[in-house]
Structure formats: structure tokens, C-alpha cells
Amino acid sequence: MKQTLPIVGMACSACAAHVEKTLRSLDGVSSANVSLASRTAIVDYDPQQVTPDNMKASLNAIGFDMIVSSDESVETIEQREYVLLRRKTLLSWLLALLTMAVSMNMLHIGNRDAANQVCMMLALANIAYCGRTFYVNTWRRLRHGVTDMDTLVTFSTAITFIYSTFNTFFGDAFWGSRGIEWHTWFDASVMIITFVLTGRVLETKAKRGTAGAIRKLMGMQPKTARVVSAGDDGMEEYREVPMETIAIGDILELRPGEKAPVDGMVTMASSFMTDDAAYIDEAMITGEPAPVAKRRGDSVLAGTVLTQGNLRIRARQVGEHTALAAIIRMVQQAQGSKAPIQRTIDKVAMVVFVPVVAAISVLTFIIWCAVGGMQAQPQAILSAVAVLVIACPCAMGLATPTALMVGMGKAAQNQILIKDATALELLQRVDVVVTDKTGTLTIPNRQIDFTKADALPLEERETLKPFAREAVSELKDMGIDVHLTSGDKPEAVAFWAAKAGIGNFHAKVLPQDKEALVKALRQDGHCVAMVGDGINDTQALALADVGIAMGKGTDVAMDVAQVTLMGDDLRRIPEAILLSRRTVGMIRQNLFWAFVYNVVCIPLAAGVPFLFGISFQITPMWASAMMAFSSVSVVLNSLRLNFSGSTR
């Protein structure tokens, strides 16, 4: 079975990679995809061999946690953690400011030794409470041969604290006797933790914006429902009950303005305009703006809103089996999936980055000592610590998943459901769209006698979907060729191709012919998107680089396709492609700046400018601030996708 489980304790891409590796190593787990941005793991496992509790225990051993209990919602747990993180950050700032004030003699503590000892106590308090998580996690992970961002924070703060403590008690005896000026860096030790915590608070706050689509979808699910039942006296009675208690077959009543709590079938409908119909707003599900009339026997989807009249429905699908729940799962799994480029970044972060950074830090220390001798040892330690702090791979790890989360969330808000990150990445490369005709481009006429259809004008047999011509025009403006395929007669296909503005059309084609067309286009070097709605389209949908199914099509087509368009507005096809281009462009921006940040800042932190006679260096304190800012900037940059506007 496949399940999405929240993960607690991940701070960088190395963390996500180690969690993923641990889960995949368990017997019974066939696949695991961990998303740093959404803090979730999508795990496909055999419940007979392994359980979520087993996974939780394995992650606990390396300093992470998995939420498997349903006693509390994920939102409640995340909010509690956020409040605790914010409290620690505020206290860390207080201790940091006090430490800096004492070290700069602003509080007139007394002599230098007394001031250093006060700074030492303040720094120790900061490490023991505010920074305790870094140290605990580092210890747990090092026991299993795992390194990540917490390792860098722990080593850098520990080195500065131990070095400063040594100088507090033995500075004059050890350094002074050799004529070397010595310093304490308790303020740097405190500020490293303070800036890292501040970055995480800002990051967490910003990431809530990336999950906006999921929260909106979840907000469509009412918490209670009104059940209609027969009382002891034979009269009808109404009970407000929690959603969890609703069973299939229950009769539920909706009043104007209320959301349908389940998928159901109408048993009674009325309004002031008609005695046999009520009107439902399905815009959040299908994107269609006009309310839809619902009569006895019609289906109603969970999350849709009764705008006019009164309605009673019999529950057919409840809880996680409703169409809305399926959409939420699809969006969650899509946001938690990984683009191919992210897998490479995770491998680099887990296997290469932290060890390489540690090696650069040690090399920096050795070079400074070799060049400057004993006199340069304080500078050597300062430079080595700055390298450890500034080279954290957080920004690089967040570059891809945050942009994907926002992009997929925005797509979901526009009734475009994308199954995985690979599909989103491929959409931006599409240069040919192949579309089916009947049911996809045109709407057949549920009213004519098909035995006499040949005698009717083509316009009476079917109708071009609204905005179909505009959609084709937009695709052409984007440099994308459009092909129309159909099993219909050549004259009918040519007629509707001309109506839609499509120059390439193929008539009297069988399912295997559609597949052959897609195959031929791909062999010619094109990236092909196939749009269809029926069983006869599934072969081509499966073979295409990106399969796009219409939401009102068959379940088989939607299962095969990587993208599903809710409703009938074909303009969502160019919108999906443009959104993909913007998202991939944002990923490239994020990766470029994250890479440039490390390439530029590591030499500055190591003190390379001194080799050219320039007295400039990034200190450990400012290194932590810049590292935190780089991570936050990547998230904020990704959030710009929310304001990118429509394709029209």
C-alpha cells in the first residue's frame, strides 16, 4: 500500500536523503520518496512485512520522527513545533544580545576575565537549551555514520565555544606568553545558533504559503453533517454528527451555503424556481463557474456548495474514498514526489557535500597554520569555523522542492491535477500536442438518434467545446504544433479541425494508430503531450511524454495520464505548459543562486582575499546570517509563482 506520512526533524536535503535511504532499507518497503519542502514521505510498503511504527522506530534511531498516530492532526503538531521553535529563537536572540553587550563592555561587568566568564555562561545556556536539538541529532546520526546540516552547526558552535572557554582561563598563559593577541568568540557561537533558528522560523512561515493549495482543498471538507433519520414517534429528526460517523447509505440534508460532506446520490431536490431541482456550485472541483442543476438520481461530490434550494443525498462514498479526498491525495503525492534533478542533488548532499565541506574546513585551518605559523592559529580557527557554517546545503536542497510545491499547488487551484514532479518537468518541453476529437475537443449531442446521424449537419451531431479555438491559438502562439486524431470520417474530422484552427488532422484512426502517431512524433525528436478522455486513447496516453486526461473522461484514461484537467476548458492545456515553464525556470534560478552563493562565499569565509592583500573575511557570525538568508530567499523566490498571473 502507498501512504503519505509526515516527517519531523528534517532541516536540509542531506536530512531528506538520509530519511529516504533509511526507509528504503527496510524489508517490505518497495519505494520511498521524501520531500524536504512538504516534510513528508510517500512510502509504498507491504503491511505484512513492515508497519509505520517500524518506520518510525528506524527514523527515531537516527534523530528523526514520523507521525503515525491519528490522535492529532498534522497541522496541530506542526503548529506546536512552530511555537516551540519560535520560543527558542526569541530566547536565543535575548541571550545573543546580552552576550554581545557584555563582550563589548556595554554593561560594564568589570575586568576582561569576568566579562568572558559571563559570556561563557550565556553561551552555555544558549547551547544547552536553544541549540540542544542540533547536538542531540548530531550524536544520534554520527552513531549511524550520517552527517547533515546539524553536524555543521554542532561542530562550528562547539569549536568556537571550546576555543573561547580555553582562552577565558588559559589565554594569557598560552597565547600571551608567546606574544600572540587572543580573543573569545562566545558571541559568534551564540549568533550561529540564533541565525540558524531564525532562518528556520522564517523558512517554516514561508513554507506555509507553499502548502496553500492543500489547505484550501482540505477546507472544502466540512467537519460535521446533518443526518436525517426516523425518530421513535415516526417523525423525521435531524442530527449534527461528526464526519467520521457517517456511513454509506445515510441520508444527509444540505441547506443553501453548505458543503456536501460526502459523495452521494440525490434523493430529493427542490428550490423556489422548480420543484425537482436544486443548484450546486462545482467550481472548486471542475472549474465550471455556473451552478449545476441537480435532480433526483444525480450525483453530488464532496466539497461542492449548495447555492440554491434544498437537497437530500444518500451517501455513496465517505471519508478518504470521496473524489475530493482522492484529489487531495494526488496533490499531496505530487508535491512530495521528486523531479529527476532533485534526486541528483539529494545524492550529492548525502554523499559528497558535508564531508567535502568538513575537508575544506580542515584544509583551511592547515593552510592558515602553514602560512602564518603559531601567530595565525586564532585566524585559522576563525576561518575554519566560518567555512563550516556558510557552506550548509540548505538553499540547494530547497531550490527544487519548494518551487515544485508552489507550482503544483497553483496548478491544483486552477483545476489542473499533476500526478508527479517528472510530469511537471516534462510539460515545459512539450512542442507537439495530439488531441482526440469526440469528448475531448467536441461534445457529442446525450439527444439525437445516432441511427439517423449521417443525415444531420455536422453542427447538430456535436458541438465544439467552449474556448477550444482559443486554446489551440494559445498553443500555436507558444510554438506548439497541434494534431487532431479521430476514428470519425475524414469530412467530419476536417470540419472540426478547421473550426478549432488545427491544421494537422488524422481521420478513421484506431487506438493503435493513435499510438503509432505519438511514437512517430517522438522518434522525430518531439516532446509529445497526448490529450484524451476514453479507453481508446489509453495506449497513446501511456506512450506520450505527458498524458493529459479530461476530468469527465473514463477512469482508465485518468489512471494512465500524468495530468488530469477538471472540467471542459481546454485553455488549461496551455496554462499547464506555461506554468511548467515558469516552475522549471524558477528551479533553475534557485539552483543557480544557491550554487553561486556557495562558490562565492566559501572562499570569502576561508579568508582567500588575504592572499591578495585584501583585509576582508566573512566571520562565523555573519556566515550563519548569510546561510539562513540564502535558505529563506529560495523559499520566498519560489512563492513568486503564486503571483505569476494567468496565461490569459
XYZ file of C-alpha atoms in Angstrom:
648
model
C 0.000 0.000 0.000
C 1.073 3.595 -0.615
C 0.838 6.131 2.195
C 1.926 9.736 2.754
C 3.446 10.153 6.224
C 4.676 13.415 7.830
C 8.352 13.542 8.856
C 9.676 15.650 11.730
C 13.231 16.924 12.150
C 14.450 17.437 8.563
C 16.451 20.620 8.017
C 18.352 20.154 4.748
C 18.487 17.994 1.636
C 21.014 15.708 3.331
C 18.405 15.040 6.039
C 15.786 14.162 3.423
C 18.234 11.885 1.628
C 19.128 10.018 4.830
C 15.461 9.574 5.789
C 14.754 8.232 2.307
C 17.725 5.855 2.447
C 16.680 4.560 5.879
C 13.097 3.893 4.778
C 14.185 2.163 1.584
C 16.496 -0.124 3.544
C 13.577 -1.621 5.496
C 12.273 -5.036 4.447
C 8.839 -4.654 2.911
C 9.368 -1.096 1.628
C 9.365 -1.129 -2.170
C 9.810 2.624 -2.638
C 10.109 5.814 -0.587
C 10.175 9.421 -1.752
C 10.938 12.063 0.861
C 10.193 15.750 0.286
C 12.054 18.347 2.335
C 9.652 21.115 1.325
C 6.456 19.306 2.326
C 8.124 17.405 5.227
C 6.505 14.159 4.057
C 7.467 10.681 2.902
C 5.453 8.812 0.281
C 6.080 5.173 1.167
C 4.949 2.134 -0.820
C 5.168 -0.860 1.508
C 3.837 -4.317 2.330
C 1.863 -4.051 5.611
C 2.525 -7.758 6.230
C 6.269 -7.095 6.466
C 6.587 -3.577 7.851
C 4.340 -1.051 9.589
C 4.524 2.737 10.053
C 5.533 2.077 13.672
C 8.567 0.108 12.419
C 9.462 3.001 10.143
C 9.064 5.456 12.996
C 11.423 3.413 15.209
C 14.080 3.289 12.479
C 13.898 7.047 11.969
C 13.965 7.722 15.721
C 17.294 5.906 15.883
C 18.920 8.487 13.585
C 17.258 11.542 15.121
C 14.112 11.949 13.012
C 10.466 11.225 13.726
C 7.433 10.094 11.771
C 3.840 10.979 12.668
C 1.807 7.768 12.531
C -0.908 8.479 15.097
C -4.231 9.974 14.071
C -4.901 11.326 17.563
C -3.710 14.755 16.453
C -3.767 16.389 13.051
C -0.511 17.130 11.286
C -1.427 20.826 11.353
C -1.746 20.732 15.165
C 1.639 19.035 15.599
C 3.333 21.395 13.141
C 1.807 24.412 14.873
C 3.035 23.189 18.265
C 6.536 22.652 16.884
C 6.486 26.076 15.253
C 5.505 27.750 18.538
C 8.341 25.922 20.371
C 10.825 26.851 17.636
C 9.756 30.491 17.796
C 10.088 30.500 21.601
C 13.612 29.081 21.389
C 14.515 31.617 18.721
C 13.316 34.580 20.801
C 15.235 33.323 23.842
C 18.305 32.760 21.678
C 18.110 36.367 20.470
C 17.890 37.595 24.061
C 20.953 35.568 25.076
C 22.787 36.656 21.921
C 22.152 40.351 22.546
C 23.194 40.013 26.178
C 26.369 38.168 25.124
C 27.252 40.861 22.608
C 26.523 43.641 25.108
C 28.812 42.029 27.697
C 31.578 41.256 25.195
C 31.521 44.894 24.015
C 31.626 46.086 27.662
C 28.296 47.879 27.280
C 27.079 46.535 30.647
C 30.319 47.313 32.490
C 30.640 43.859 34.047
C 34.164 44.509 35.277
C 37.516 43.241 34.057
C 38.058 41.184 30.930
C 38.099 37.827 32.722
C 34.773 38.498 34.462
C 33.146 39.585 31.186
C 34.408 36.469 29.413
C 33.063 34.227 32.164
C 29.619 35.869 31.965
C 29.660 35.446 28.171
C 30.630 31.798 28.648
C 27.617 31.171 30.913
C 25.246 32.918 28.491
C 26.632 30.923 25.555
C 26.383 27.673 27.519
C 22.732 28.410 28.340
C 22.074 29.081 24.662
C 23.705 25.821 23.562
C 22.073 23.759 26.336
C 18.504 24.866 25.607
C 18.144 26.696 22.281
C 20.760 24.642 20.442
C 20.255 21.324 22.219
C 18.450 19.770 19.233
C 21.482 20.283 16.989
C 23.753 18.428 19.386
C 21.335 15.569 20.126
C 20.630 14.985 16.429
C 24.318 15.107 15.530
C 25.156 12.493 18.151
C 22.369 10.169 17.012
C 23.276 10.476 13.358
C 27.023 10.184 13.759
C 26.474 6.849 15.519
C 24.967 5.643 12.233
C 27.564 7.337 10.025
C 25.154 10.117 8.983
C 26.084 13.797 8.553
C 23.899 16.775 7.690
C 23.374 20.462 8.424
C 23.049 19.838 12.171
C 26.545 18.319 12.069
C 27.973 21.558 10.645
C 26.131 23.714 13.198
C 27.226 21.467 16.083
C 30.894 21.350 15.095
C 31.126 25.085 14.393
C 29.473 26.165 17.660
C 31.324 23.543 19.708
C 34.698 24.587 18.290
C 34.092 28.295 18.930
C 32.747 27.637 22.443
C 35.565 25.272 23.470
C 38.235 27.547 21.984
C 36.741 30.602 23.721
C 36.432 28.749 27.035
C 40.082 27.699 26.780
C 41.097 31.306 26.164
C 38.959 32.530 29.068
C 41.008 30.532 31.558
C 44.340 29.961 29.805
C 44.555 32.695 27.161
C 47.234 34.772 28.848
C 49.287 31.761 29.868
C 49.175 30.030 26.474
C 48.926 32.820 23.890
C 50.067 35.864 25.838
C 53.343 34.250 26.842
C 54.095 33.839 23.137
C 53.223 37.419 22.308
C 50.046 36.442 20.444
C 46.866 38.507 20.869
C 43.961 36.268 21.764
C 40.158 36.666 21.639
C 36.978 34.883 22.703
C 34.134 34.256 20.263
C 31.244 33.428 22.551
C 29.126 35.962 20.656
C 29.836 34.118 17.384
C 28.898 30.771 18.982
C 25.587 32.203 20.200
C 24.809 34.058 16.962
C 25.374 30.965 14.809
C 22.583 29.163 16.666
C 20.438 32.310 16.728
C 20.660 32.942 12.990
C 20.091 29.283 12.088
C 16.993 29.156 14.302
C 15.781 32.468 12.851
C 16.219 31.094 9.348
C 14.165 28.030 10.236
C 11.369 30.151 11.703
C 11.201 32.311 8.579
C 11.521 29.239 6.371
C 8.679 27.450 8.178
C 6.474 30.520 7.964
C 7.190 30.960 4.265
C 6.612 27.270 3.536
C 3.074 27.554 4.826
C 2.414 29.544 1.677
C 3.666 26.644 -0.459
C 1.056 24.337 1.086
C -1.806 26.781 0.478
C -3.458 24.617 -2.189
C -3.675 21.612 0.132
C -5.175 23.725 2.915
C -7.766 25.159 0.527
C -8.720 21.681 -0.649
C -8.915 20.433 2.919
C -11.006 23.471 3.803
C -13.623 22.176 1.383
C -14.262 19.245 3.716
C -16.904 20.109 6.346
C -16.323 18.868 9.890
C -19.946 17.789 10.531
C -23.014 16.682 8.572
C -26.776 16.734 9.101
C -28.192 13.192 9.113
C -31.910 12.628 8.502
C -33.461 9.654 10.273
C -36.800 8.433 11.598
C -37.454 9.150 15.267
C -39.224 6.918 17.776
C -42.505 8.684 17.015
C -42.148 8.088 13.292
C -41.333 11.731 12.611
C -38.116 12.781 10.850
C -35.331 14.035 13.052
C -32.071 15.807 12.234
C -28.751 15.194 13.952
C -25.463 17.061 13.541
C -22.812 14.351 13.593
C -19.006 14.312 13.088
C -17.839 13.355 9.615
C -16.149 10.202 10.933
C -19.503 8.704 11.966
C -21.185 8.919 8.553
C -21.773 5.566 6.876
C -22.613 4.595 3.321
C -26.383 4.718 2.865
C -27.013 7.537 5.367
C -29.402 10.247 4.195
C -27.925 13.739 4.585
C -29.615 17.111 4.176
C -27.941 20.196 2.695
C -29.141 23.777 3.063
C -28.065 26.789 0.980
C -24.428 27.737 1.557
C -23.469 24.328 2.970
C -20.850 21.982 1.516
C -21.584 18.389 0.594
C -19.789 16.247 3.196
C -19.641 13.074 1.050
C -20.068 11.810 -2.496
C -23.697 10.889 -2.842
C -26.810 10.496 -4.963
C -29.678 12.975 -4.840
C -32.829 11.546 -3.260
C -34.793 14.814 -3.102
C -34.240 18.289 -4.589
C -36.282 21.482 -4.693
C -35.902 25.255 -4.973
C -38.113 28.305 -5.316
C -37.629 28.104 -9.114
C -38.505 24.447 -9.537
C -39.916 21.590 -7.534
C -37.461 18.969 -8.746
C -34.013 20.602 -8.854
C -31.508 22.379 -6.626
C -28.318 24.131 -7.755
C -24.771 23.170 -6.789
C -21.575 25.212 -7.288
C -18.894 22.760 -8.509
C -16.306 25.416 -9.426
C -13.699 24.282 -6.887
C -13.790 20.752 -8.342
C -14.457 21.273 -12.056
C -13.692 24.961 -12.578
C -17.106 25.495 -14.203
C -18.451 28.858 -12.931
C -22.186 28.303 -13.451
C -24.100 26.358 -10.759
C -25.279 22.950 -11.936
C -28.871 21.738 -11.582
C -29.189 18.560 -9.503
C -32.240 16.324 -9.665
C -33.219 13.009 -8.161
C -30.683 10.360 -9.177
C -27.883 12.836 -9.978
C -24.515 12.564 -8.278
C -23.062 15.144 -5.877
C -19.355 15.424 -4.979
C -17.951 16.167 -1.553
C -16.838 19.788 -1.137
C -19.313 21.258 -3.649
C -21.598 24.002 -2.332
C -25.396 24.143 -2.449
C -26.193 27.638 -3.738
C -29.951 27.421 -4.136
C -32.718 25.170 -2.909
C -32.790 22.184 -0.564
C -31.127 18.865 -1.186
C -31.012 15.416 0.318
C -28.388 12.896 -0.711
C -27.666 9.261 0.070
C -24.001 8.734 0.969
C -22.173 6.572 -1.575
C -18.502 7.333 -0.803
C -17.332 8.652 2.556
C -14.089 9.777 4.186
C -10.930 9.003 2.236
C -12.911 7.336 -0.547
C -14.542 10.541 -1.852
C -13.417 12.184 -5.085
C -12.213 15.232 -3.106
C -10.074 13.044 -0.830
C -8.586 11.401 -3.919
C -7.722 14.829 -5.362
C -6.088 15.874 -2.072
C -4.026 12.659 -2.027
C -2.976 13.192 -5.635
C -1.824 16.759 -4.951
C -0.024 15.705 -1.747
C 1.778 12.870 -3.517
C 2.612 15.113 -6.464
C 4.075 17.784 -4.174
C 6.035 15.117 -2.332
C 7.407 13.497 -5.488
C 10.827 14.356 -6.871
C 11.959 15.712 -10.181
C 14.966 13.865 -11.665
C 17.220 16.839 -10.922
C 16.279 16.695 -7.223
C 17.413 13.083 -6.906
C 20.868 14.101 -8.105
C 21.001 16.976 -5.609
C 19.976 14.671 -2.736
C 22.722 12.182 -3.611
C 25.295 14.963 -3.711
C 24.094 16.377 -0.384
C 24.136 12.985 1.330
C 27.352 11.516 -0.056
C 29.508 14.480 -1.006
C 28.558 17.859 0.405
C 29.010 17.653 4.189
C 32.208 15.549 4.063
C 33.665 17.865 1.408
C 32.800 20.952 3.451
C 34.420 19.390 6.520
C 37.506 18.631 4.441
C 37.651 22.222 3.119
C 37.345 23.484 6.700
C 40.249 21.306 7.884
C 42.309 22.283 4.840
C 41.624 25.961 5.564
C 42.929 25.509 9.106
C 46.075 23.689 7.904
C 46.895 26.278 5.235
C 46.489 29.203 7.640
C 48.758 27.491 10.159
C 51.303 26.571 7.488
C 51.434 30.102 6.101
C 51.232 32.097 9.338
C 52.623 29.700 11.903
C 51.653 29.936 15.568
C 50.650 33.560 15.175
C 47.915 32.601 12.677
C 46.219 29.884 14.762
C 43.372 32.119 16.049
C 42.704 33.255 12.471
C 42.925 29.647 11.265
C 40.219 28.538 13.691
C 38.020 31.529 12.804
C 38.293 30.761 9.080
C 37.684 27.014 9.506
C 34.538 27.648 11.557
C 33.220 30.208 9.050
C 33.599 27.646 6.237
C 31.639 25.044 8.238
C 28.776 27.466 8.819
C 28.414 29.159 5.454
C 28.560 26.021 3.309
C 25.323 24.460 4.572
C 23.456 22.864 1.617
C 20.005 24.092 2.764
C 19.442 26.534 -0.099
C 20.453 23.943 -2.706
C 18.205 21.319 -1.111
C 15.197 23.655 -1.037
C 15.679 25.022 -4.561
C 13.711 22.310 -6.377
C 11.051 21.037 -3.923
C 9.756 24.462 -2.880
C 9.269 25.556 -6.492
C 7.551 22.239 -7.292
C 5.225 22.550 -4.304
C 4.139 26.051 -5.284
C 3.813 25.147 -8.959
C 1.702 22.056 -8.310
C -0.373 23.906 -5.756
C -1.115 26.682 -8.222
C -1.998 24.074 -10.847
C -4.457 22.437 -8.428
C -6.083 25.801 -7.731
C -6.646 26.096 -11.481
C -8.187 22.605 -11.702
C -5.041 21.066 -13.209
C -4.056 17.924 -11.308
C -0.454 16.828 -11.908
C 0.465 13.381 -10.617
C 4.208 13.784 -10.141
C 7.178 16.104 -10.442
C 8.501 14.343 -13.541
C 5.329 15.252 -15.459
C 5.639 18.881 -14.388
C 9.257 18.954 -15.512
C 8.411 17.340 -18.882
C 5.457 19.637 -19.638
C 7.744 22.613 -20.230
C 9.473 20.696 -23.061
C 6.253 19.811 -24.948
C 6.332 21.029 -28.565
C 3.522 18.871 -30.006
C 0.014 18.295 -28.624
C -2.052 15.435 -30.039
C -5.732 15.591 -29.106
C -8.685 13.271 -29.511
C -11.845 14.728 -31.050
C -15.081 13.383 -29.586
C -15.411 14.110 -25.882
C -12.117 15.990 -25.802
C -12.381 18.706 -28.452
C -16.107 18.356 -29.112
C -19.227 17.488 -27.133
C -21.464 14.891 -28.833
C -25.192 15.665 -28.930
C -26.778 12.654 -24.704
C -30.388 13.755 -27.535
C -30.006 12.792 -31.334
C -30.900 9.445 -32.894
C -27.498 8.104 -33.914
C -29.074 5.710 -36.411
C -30.022 8.828 -38.413
C -26.950 10.890 -37.557
C -25.466 10.718 -41.052
C -28.421 12.660 -42.409
C -27.845 15.547 -39.983
C -25.498 18.521 -40.487
C -22.176 18.140 -38.659
C -23.022 21.032 -36.280
C -26.050 19.128 -34.996
C -24.157 15.907 -34.279
C -21.676 17.542 -31.910
C -20.520 20.928 -30.660
C -17.060 22.443 -30.355
C -16.186 22.864 -26.684
C -16.175 26.424 -25.356
C -12.738 28.079 -25.659
C -11.374 25.183 -27.783
C -10.333 27.526 -30.599
C -8.736 29.935 -28.074
C -6.793 27.026 -26.532
C -5.425 25.963 -29.927
C -4.478 29.561 -30.722
C -2.619 29.899 -27.417
C -0.716 26.675 -28.058
C 0.335 27.910 -31.505
C 1.475 31.230 -30.025
C 3.687 29.206 -27.656
C 5.318 27.469 -30.640
C 3.462 24.182 -30.153
C 2.019 22.170 -33.063
C -1.444 20.624 -32.618
C -2.646 17.367 -34.205
C -6.279 16.190 -34.178
C -6.988 12.429 -34.292
C -10.335 10.680 -34.543
C -11.963 7.475 -35.695
C -14.611 9.646 -37.406
C -14.961 10.154 -41.146
C -12.445 12.432 -42.927
C -15.008 15.119 -43.754
C -16.137 15.354 -40.109
C -12.582 15.462 -38.771
C -11.569 18.089 -41.348
C -14.636 20.188 -40.465
C -13.940 20.249 -36.719
C -10.198 20.721 -37.246
C -10.985 23.843 -39.287
C -13.433 25.051 -36.634
C -10.748 24.704 -33.939
C -7.965 26.143 -36.083
C -5.991 22.876 -36.286
C -4.010 22.269 -39.471
C -2.863 18.680 -38.807
C -5.653 16.103 -38.579
C -5.937 12.327 -38.900
C -9.252 10.552 -39.598
C -10.507 6.968 -39.266
C -7.738 6.094 -36.815
C -7.866 3.134 -34.440
C -6.312 3.114 -30.932
C -3.140 1.562 -32.297
C -2.976 4.283 -34.979
C -3.040 6.991 -32.283
C -0.243 5.154 -30.510
C 1.728 4.920 -33.768
C 1.319 8.670 -34.392
C 2.655 9.520 -30.937
C 5.533 7.076 -31.414
C 6.453 8.567 -34.803
C 6.418 12.123 -33.443
C 8.653 11.107 -30.545
C 11.070 9.341 -32.892
C 11.321 12.594 -34.844
C 12.627 14.237 -31.670
C 9.427 15.894 -30.456
C 8.210 16.015 -26.860
C 4.579 14.931 -27.178
C 1.545 15.550 -24.957
C -1.499 13.386 -25.720
C -4.940 14.674 -24.689
C -7.804 12.176 -24.467
C -10.797 11.035 -22.486
C -11.664 7.487 -23.497
C -10.447 3.920 -23.306
C -9.445 4.136 -26.977
C -6.951 6.881 -26.036
C -5.153 4.985 -23.277
C -2.440 3.439 -25.472
C -1.430 6.851 -26.810
C -1.751 8.450 -23.349
C 0.620 5.863 -21.906
C 3.192 6.228 -24.700
C 3.248 10.041 -24.796
C 5.868 12.003 -22.867
C 2.948 13.544 -20.964
C -0.565 12.085 -20.961
C -3.368 14.583 -20.299
C -6.851 13.259 -19.446
C -10.104 15.173 -19.266
C -11.707 15.050 -15.818
C -15.036 13.991 -17.266
C -13.434 11.113 -19.161
C -13.094 7.457 -18.241
C -11.341 6.282 -15.082
C -8.928 4.244 -17.221
C -7.772 7.339 -19.116
C -7.275 9.296 -15.887
C -5.324 6.421 -14.315
C -2.926 6.248 -17.268
C -2.439 10.011 -17.714
C 0.018 12.046 -15.647
C -2.158 15.192 -15.826
C -5.927 15.486 -15.361
C -7.907 18.581 -16.361
C -11.066 19.082 -14.322
C -13.948 20.429 -16.385
C -14.073 21.118 -20.130
C -11.960 24.270 -20.513
C -9.169 23.290 -22.928
C -7.310 26.530 -22.184
C -5.953 24.680 -19.153
C -3.617 22.784 -21.517
C -1.537 25.857 -22.489
C -1.912 27.093 -18.920
C -0.380 23.859 -17.590
C 2.508 24.071 -20.056
C 3.200 27.728 -19.240
C 3.043 27.006 -15.512
C 5.543 24.185 -16.040
C 7.871 26.553 -17.894
C 7.645 29.083 -15.077
C 8.214 26.440 -12.403
C 11.237 24.903 -14.117
C 12.571 28.405 -14.730
C 12.190 29.131 -11.024
C 14.040 25.901 -10.147
C 16.917 26.925 -12.402
C 17.023 30.367 -10.788
C 17.068 28.857 -7.310
C 19.797 26.343 -8.166
C 21.916 28.983 -9.896
C 21.862 31.372 -6.948
C 22.344 28.572 -4.409
C 25.370 27.359 -6.370
C 26.783 30.872 -6.817
C 26.260 31.516 -3.110
C 28.500 28.595 -2.151
C 31.103 29.224 -4.879
C 31.493 32.860 -3.809
C 31.044 32.622 -0.051
C 33.230 29.618 0.817
C 36.454 31.318 -0.396
C 35.461 34.526 1.414
C 34.846 32.585 4.620
C 38.176 30.764 4.227
C 39.993 34.098 4.049
C 41.179 33.864 0.426
C 41.091 37.717 -0.003
C 44.010 37.940 2.449
C 46.163 36.192 -0.170
C 45.656 39.234 -2.407
C 46.292 41.800 0.312
C 42.593 42.480 0.975
C 41.714 42.513 4.671
C 38.207 41.077 4.354
C 36.610 37.923 5.674
C 33.163 36.587 6.456
C 33.174 35.842 10.186
C 31.289 32.840 11.659
C 28.553 35.141 12.959
C 27.879 36.706 9.561
C 28.312 33.337 7.884
C 25.358 31.981 9.879
C 23.266 35.022 8.961
C 24.043 34.661 5.257
C 23.381 30.922 5.327
C 19.962 31.478 6.934
C 19.124 34.240 4.467
C 20.027 32.060 1.472
C 17.535 29.376 2.535
C 14.739 31.863 3.186
C 15.388 33.668 -0.103
C 14.967 30.421 -2.065
C 11.566 29.790 -0.463
C 10.413 33.388 -0.959
C 11.576 33.329 -4.577
C 9.524 30.167 -5.189
C 6.449 31.810 -3.687
C 6.536 34.347 -6.528
C 4.905 31.646 -8.648
C 1.696 32.285 -6.716
C 1.616 35.776 -8.188
C 2.654 34.882 -11.719
C -0.854 35.502 -13.016
C -2.863 33.619 -15.627
C -1.771 32.630 -19.108
C -4.598 34.770 -20.475
